[in-house]
PDB file of C-alpha atoms in Angstrom:
ATOM      1  CA  MET G   1    -134.745 231.258 201.435  1.00  0.00           C
ATOM      2  CA  LYS G   2    -132.082 233.063 199.786  1.00  0.00           C
ATOM      3  CA  LEU G   3    -133.394 235.482 197.309  1.00  0.00           C
ATOM      4  CA  LYS G   4    -131.522 236.112 193.886  1.00  0.00           C
ATOM      5  CA  ARG G   5    -130.288 239.723 193.338  1.00  0.00           C
ATOM      6  CA  PRO G   6    -132.067 241.248 190.407  1.00  0.00           C
ATOM      7  CA  ARG G   7    -130.927 240.835 187.074  1.00  0.00           C
ATOM      8  CA  THR G   8    -129.883 244.112 185.400  1.00  0.00           C
ATOM      9  CA  PRO G   9    -130.951 243.816 181.680  1.00  0.00           C
ATOM     10  CA  HIS G  10    -128.284 244.435 178.777  1.00  0.00           C
ATOM     11  CA  TYR G  11    -131.694 246.555 176.737  1.00  0.00           C
ATOM     12  CA  ASP G  12    -134.125 248.866 177.193  1.00  0.00           C
ATOM     13  CA  ASP G  13    -137.616 247.098 175.641  1.00  0.00           C
ATOM     14  CA  PRO G  14    -137.651 243.925 173.187  1.00  0.00           C
ATOM     15  CA  MET G  15    -139.771 245.259 170.768  1.00  0.00           C
ATOM     16  CA  ALA G  16    -137.432 248.603 170.754  1.00  0.00           C
ATOM     17  CA  VAL G  17    -134.488 246.302 170.314  1.00  0.00           C
ATOM     18  CA  GLY G  18    -135.809 244.314 167.588  1.00  0.00           C
ATOM     19  CA  LEU G  19    -136.815 247.686 165.619  1.00  0.00           C
ATOM     20  CA  ARG G  20    -133.411 249.301 166.284  1.00  0.00           C
ATOM     21  CA  LEU G  21    -131.845 245.716 164.714  1.00  0.00           C
ATOM     22  CA  HIS G  22    -134.004 245.853 161.712  1.00  0.00           C
ATOM     23  CA  ALA G  23    -133.458 249.502 161.079  1.00  0.00           C
ATOM     24  CA  ALA G  24    -129.938 249.343 161.386  1.00  0.00           C
ATOM     25  CA  ARG G  25    -129.892 245.885 159.122  1.00  0.00           C
ATOM     26  CA  GLU G  26    -131.985 247.862 156.636  1.00  0.00           C
ATOM     27  CA  ALA G  27    -129.581 250.759 156.325  1.00  0.00           C
ATOM     28  CA  ALA G  28    -126.700 248.851 156.495  1.00  0.00           C
ATOM     29  CA  GLY G  29    -128.081 247.114 153.319  1.00  0.00           C
ATOM     30  CA  ILE G  30    -127.327 243.593 154.992  1.00  0.00           C
ATOM     31  CA  SER G  31    -130.302 240.454 154.697  1.00  0.00           C
ATOM     32  CA  GLN G  32    -130.917 238.378 157.819  1.00  0.00           C
ATOM     33  CA  ARG G  33    -129.207 235.939 156.298  1.00  0.00           C
ATOM     34  CA  GLU G  34    -126.060 237.737 155.603  1.00  0.00           C
ATOM     35  CA  LEU G  35    -126.087 239.109 159.106  1.00  0.00           C
ATOM     36  CA  ALA G  36    -126.466 235.506 160.747  1.00  0.00           C
ATOM     37  CA  PHE G  37    -123.444 233.665 162.152  1.00  0.00           C
ATOM     38  CA  PRO G  38    -122.920 230.374 164.346  1.00  0.00           C
ATOM     39  CA  GLY G  39    -125.293 230.599 166.959  1.00  0.00           C
ATOM     40  CA  CYS G  40    -127.234 233.098 165.541  1.00  0.00           C
ATOM     41  CA  SER G  41    -129.670 231.869 162.460  1.00  0.00           C
ATOM     42  CA  ALA G  42    -131.556 234.260 160.242  1.00  0.00           C
ATOM     43  CA  ALA G  43    -134.875 232.404 161.778  1.00  0.00           C
ATOM     44  CA  TYR G  44    -133.457 233.674 165.348  1.00  0.00           C
ATOM     45  CA  ILE G  45    -132.718 237.297 163.770  1.00  0.00           C
ATOM     46  CA  SER G  46    -136.141 237.170 162.672  1.00  0.00           C
ATOM     47  CA  ARG G  47    -137.531 236.571 166.090  1.00  0.00           C
ATOM     48  CA  ILE G  48    -135.561 239.220 167.868  1.00  0.00           C
ATOM     49  CA  GLU G  49    -136.627 241.575 165.190  1.00  0.00           C
ATOM     50  CA  ARG G  50    -140.526 240.966 165.698  1.00  0.00           C
ATOM     51  CA  GLY G  51    -139.595 241.219 169.790  1.00  0.00           C
ATOM     52  CA  GLU G  52    -140.145 237.782 170.408  1.00  0.00           C
ATOM     53  CA  ARG G  53    -136.765 237.284 171.473  1.00  0.00           C
ATOM     54  CA  ILE G  54    -133.692 239.164 173.030  1.00  0.00           C
ATOM     55  CA  PRO G  55    -130.573 238.036 172.076  1.00  0.00           C
ATOM     56  CA  SER G  56    -127.861 237.418 175.261  1.00  0.00           C
ATOM     57  CA  LEU G  57    -125.266 240.165 175.505  1.00  0.00           C
ATOM     58  CA  GLN G  58    -122.717 238.333 173.742  1.00  0.00           C
ATOM     59  CA  VAL G  59    -124.877 237.981 170.691  1.00  0.00           C
ATOM     60  CA  MET G  60    -126.120 241.933 170.909  1.00  0.00           C
ATOM     61  CA  ARG G  61    -122.643 242.949 170.898  1.00  0.00           C
ATOM     62  CA  GLU G  62    -121.481 240.519 167.855  1.00  0.00           C
ATOM     63  CA  LEU G  63    -125.045 241.945 165.868  1.00  0.00           C
ATOM     64  CA  ALA G  64    -123.725 245.263 166.437  1.00  0.00           C
ATOM     65  CA  ARG G  65    -120.552 244.896 165.324  1.00  0.00           C
ATOM     66  CA  ARG G  66    -121.350 242.968 162.143  1.00  0.00           C
ATOM     67  CA  ILE G  67    -123.880 246.159 161.551  1.00  0.00           C
ATOM     68  CA  GLY G  68    -121.400 248.710 162.389  1.00  0.00           C
ATOM     69  CA  ILE G  69    -123.282 250.334 165.334  1.00  0.00           C
ATOM     70  CA  SER G  70    -122.211 250.604 168.856  1.00  0.00           C
ATOM     71  CA  GLU G  71    -124.065 248.002 171.360  1.00  0.00           C
ATOM     72  CA  SER G  72    -125.475 250.830 173.299  1.00  0.00           C
ATOM     73  CA  ALA G  73    -127.134 252.183 170.193  1.00  0.00           C
ATOM     74  CA  LEU G  74    -128.700 248.846 169.455  1.00  0.00           C
ATOM     75  CA  ALA G  75    -129.685 248.201 172.999  1.00  0.00           C
ATOM     76  CA  TYR G  76    -131.035 251.307 174.220  1.00  0.00           C
ATOM     77  CA  GLY G  77    -131.355 253.328 170.969  1.00  0.00           C
ATOM     78  CA  ARG G  78    -128.331 255.873 172.396  1.00  0.00           C
ATOM     79  CA  GLU G  79    -125.032 255.991 173.532  1.00  0.00           C
ATOM     80  CA  ARG G  80    -124.728 255.583 177.116  1.00  0.00           C
ATOM     81  CA  MET G  81    -121.202 256.267 176.721  1.00  0.00           C
ATOM     82  CA  ASP G  82    -119.985 260.056 175.847  1.00  0.00           C
ATOM     83  CA  ALA G  83    -118.573 259.976 172.031  1.00  0.00           C
ATOM     84  CA  ALA G  84    -115.561 261.439 173.025  1.00  0.00           C
ATOM     85  CA  VAL G  85    -114.829 258.619 175.912  1.00  0.00           C
ATOM     86  CA  SER G  86    -115.604 255.668 173.762  1.00  0.00           C
ATOM     87  CA  GLU G  87    -113.383 256.718 170.682  1.00  0.00           C
ATOM     88  CA  ALA G  88    -110.917 256.986 173.715  1.00  0.00           C
ATOM     89  CA  VAL G  89    -111.405 253.496 175.008  1.00  0.00           C
ATOM     90  CA  ALA G  90    -111.212 251.800 171.431  1.00  0.00           C
ATOM     91  CA  ALA G  91    -107.762 253.774 171.012  1.00  0.00           C
ATOM     92  CA  VAL G  92    -106.819 252.110 174.294  1.00  0.00           C
ATOM     93  CA  GLU G  93    -107.865 248.754 172.991  1.00  0.00           C
ATOM     94  CA  ALA G  94    -105.989 249.151 170.128  1.00  0.00           C
ATOM     95  CA  ALA G  95    -102.367 250.471 171.660  1.00  0.00           C
ATOM     96  CA  GLU G  96    -103.007 247.476 174.059  1.00  0.00           C
ATOM     97  CA  ALA G  97    -103.503 245.010 170.997  1.00  0.00           C
ATOM     98  CA  ALA G  98    -100.427 246.319 169.335  1.00  0.00           C
ATOM     99  CA  GLY G  99     -98.034 246.324 172.612  1.00  0.00           C
ATOM    100  CA  ASP G 100     -96.563 249.824 172.096  1.00  0.00           C
ATOM    101  CA  ARG G 101     -96.342 250.854 175.501  1.00  0.00           C
ATOM    102  CA  ASP G 102     -95.861 254.744 174.613  1.00  0.00           C
ATOM    103  CA  GLU G 103     -98.779 254.785 172.732  1.00  0.00           C
ATOM    104  CA  LEU G 104    -100.798 252.864 175.333  1.00  0.00           C
ATOM    105  CA  ALA G 105     -99.334 255.741 177.912  1.00  0.00           C
ATOM    106  CA  ARG G 106    -100.586 258.514 175.155  1.00  0.00           C
ATOM    107  CA  ALA G 107    -104.043 256.642 174.805  1.00  0.00           C
ATOM    108  CA  TYR G 108    -104.543 256.413 178.673  1.00  0.00           C
ATOM    109  CA  ARG G 109    -103.682 260.205 179.206  1.00  0.00           C
ATOM    110  CA  ALA G 110    -106.615 260.906 176.254  1.00  0.00           C
ATOM    111  CA  LEU G 111    -108.985 258.972 177.750  1.00  0.00           C
ATOM    112  CA  ALA G 112    -108.614 260.627 181.272  1.00  0.00           C
ATOM    113  CA  ARG G 113    -108.657 263.983 179.594  1.00  0.00           C
ATOM    114  CA  ALA G 114    -111.782 262.427 177.690  1.00  0.00           C
ATOM    115  CA  ALA G 115    -113.616 261.227 180.661  1.00  0.00           C
ATOM    116  CA  SER G 116    -112.913 264.371 182.978  1.00  0.00           C
ATOM    117  CA  ARG G 117    -114.224 266.624 179.672  1.00  0.00           C
ATOM    118  CA  ALA G 118    -117.482 264.271 179.787  1.00  0.00           C
ATOM    119  CA  ALA G 119    -117.761 264.334 183.718  1.00  0.00           C
ATOM    120  CA  LYS G 120    -117.484 268.335 184.013  1.00  0.00           C
ATOM    121  CA  SER G 121    -120.383 268.414 180.830  1.00  0.00           C
ATOM    122  CA  ARG G 122    -122.493 266.288 182.709  1.00  0.00           C
ATOM    123  CA  ARG G 123    -122.344 268.215 186.283  1.00  0.00           C
ATOM    124  CA  ALA G 124    -123.310 271.742 183.855  1.00  0.00           C
ATOM    125  CA  ALA G 125    -126.077 269.952 182.325  1.00  0.00           C
TER     126      ALA G 125
END
């Protein structure tokens, strides 16, 4: 009998995700209907907020993007990635999208420095 590998959840607790989604949506001044998009209705958002449903990773990402918070904050209530590293990753993505090789090289160097600093501070903690 072949056993499946255990799934790694993309959230901590369904009720906590729902509470965070509700709080972030309210703070952003967005209704459930305004937050809804194809594949994620206002009714589904309501069920997520009540802890009755857990959105897929893709839906979680889109909800976070539309509200203006990170997916880590929505999924876990905290940033899983160092803020400076997260900003450096965004800069790399922007440079890649722009197609500017010089800017991309600078962005990767900045990412390396940010990751190094984050690793050192984690070891010291």
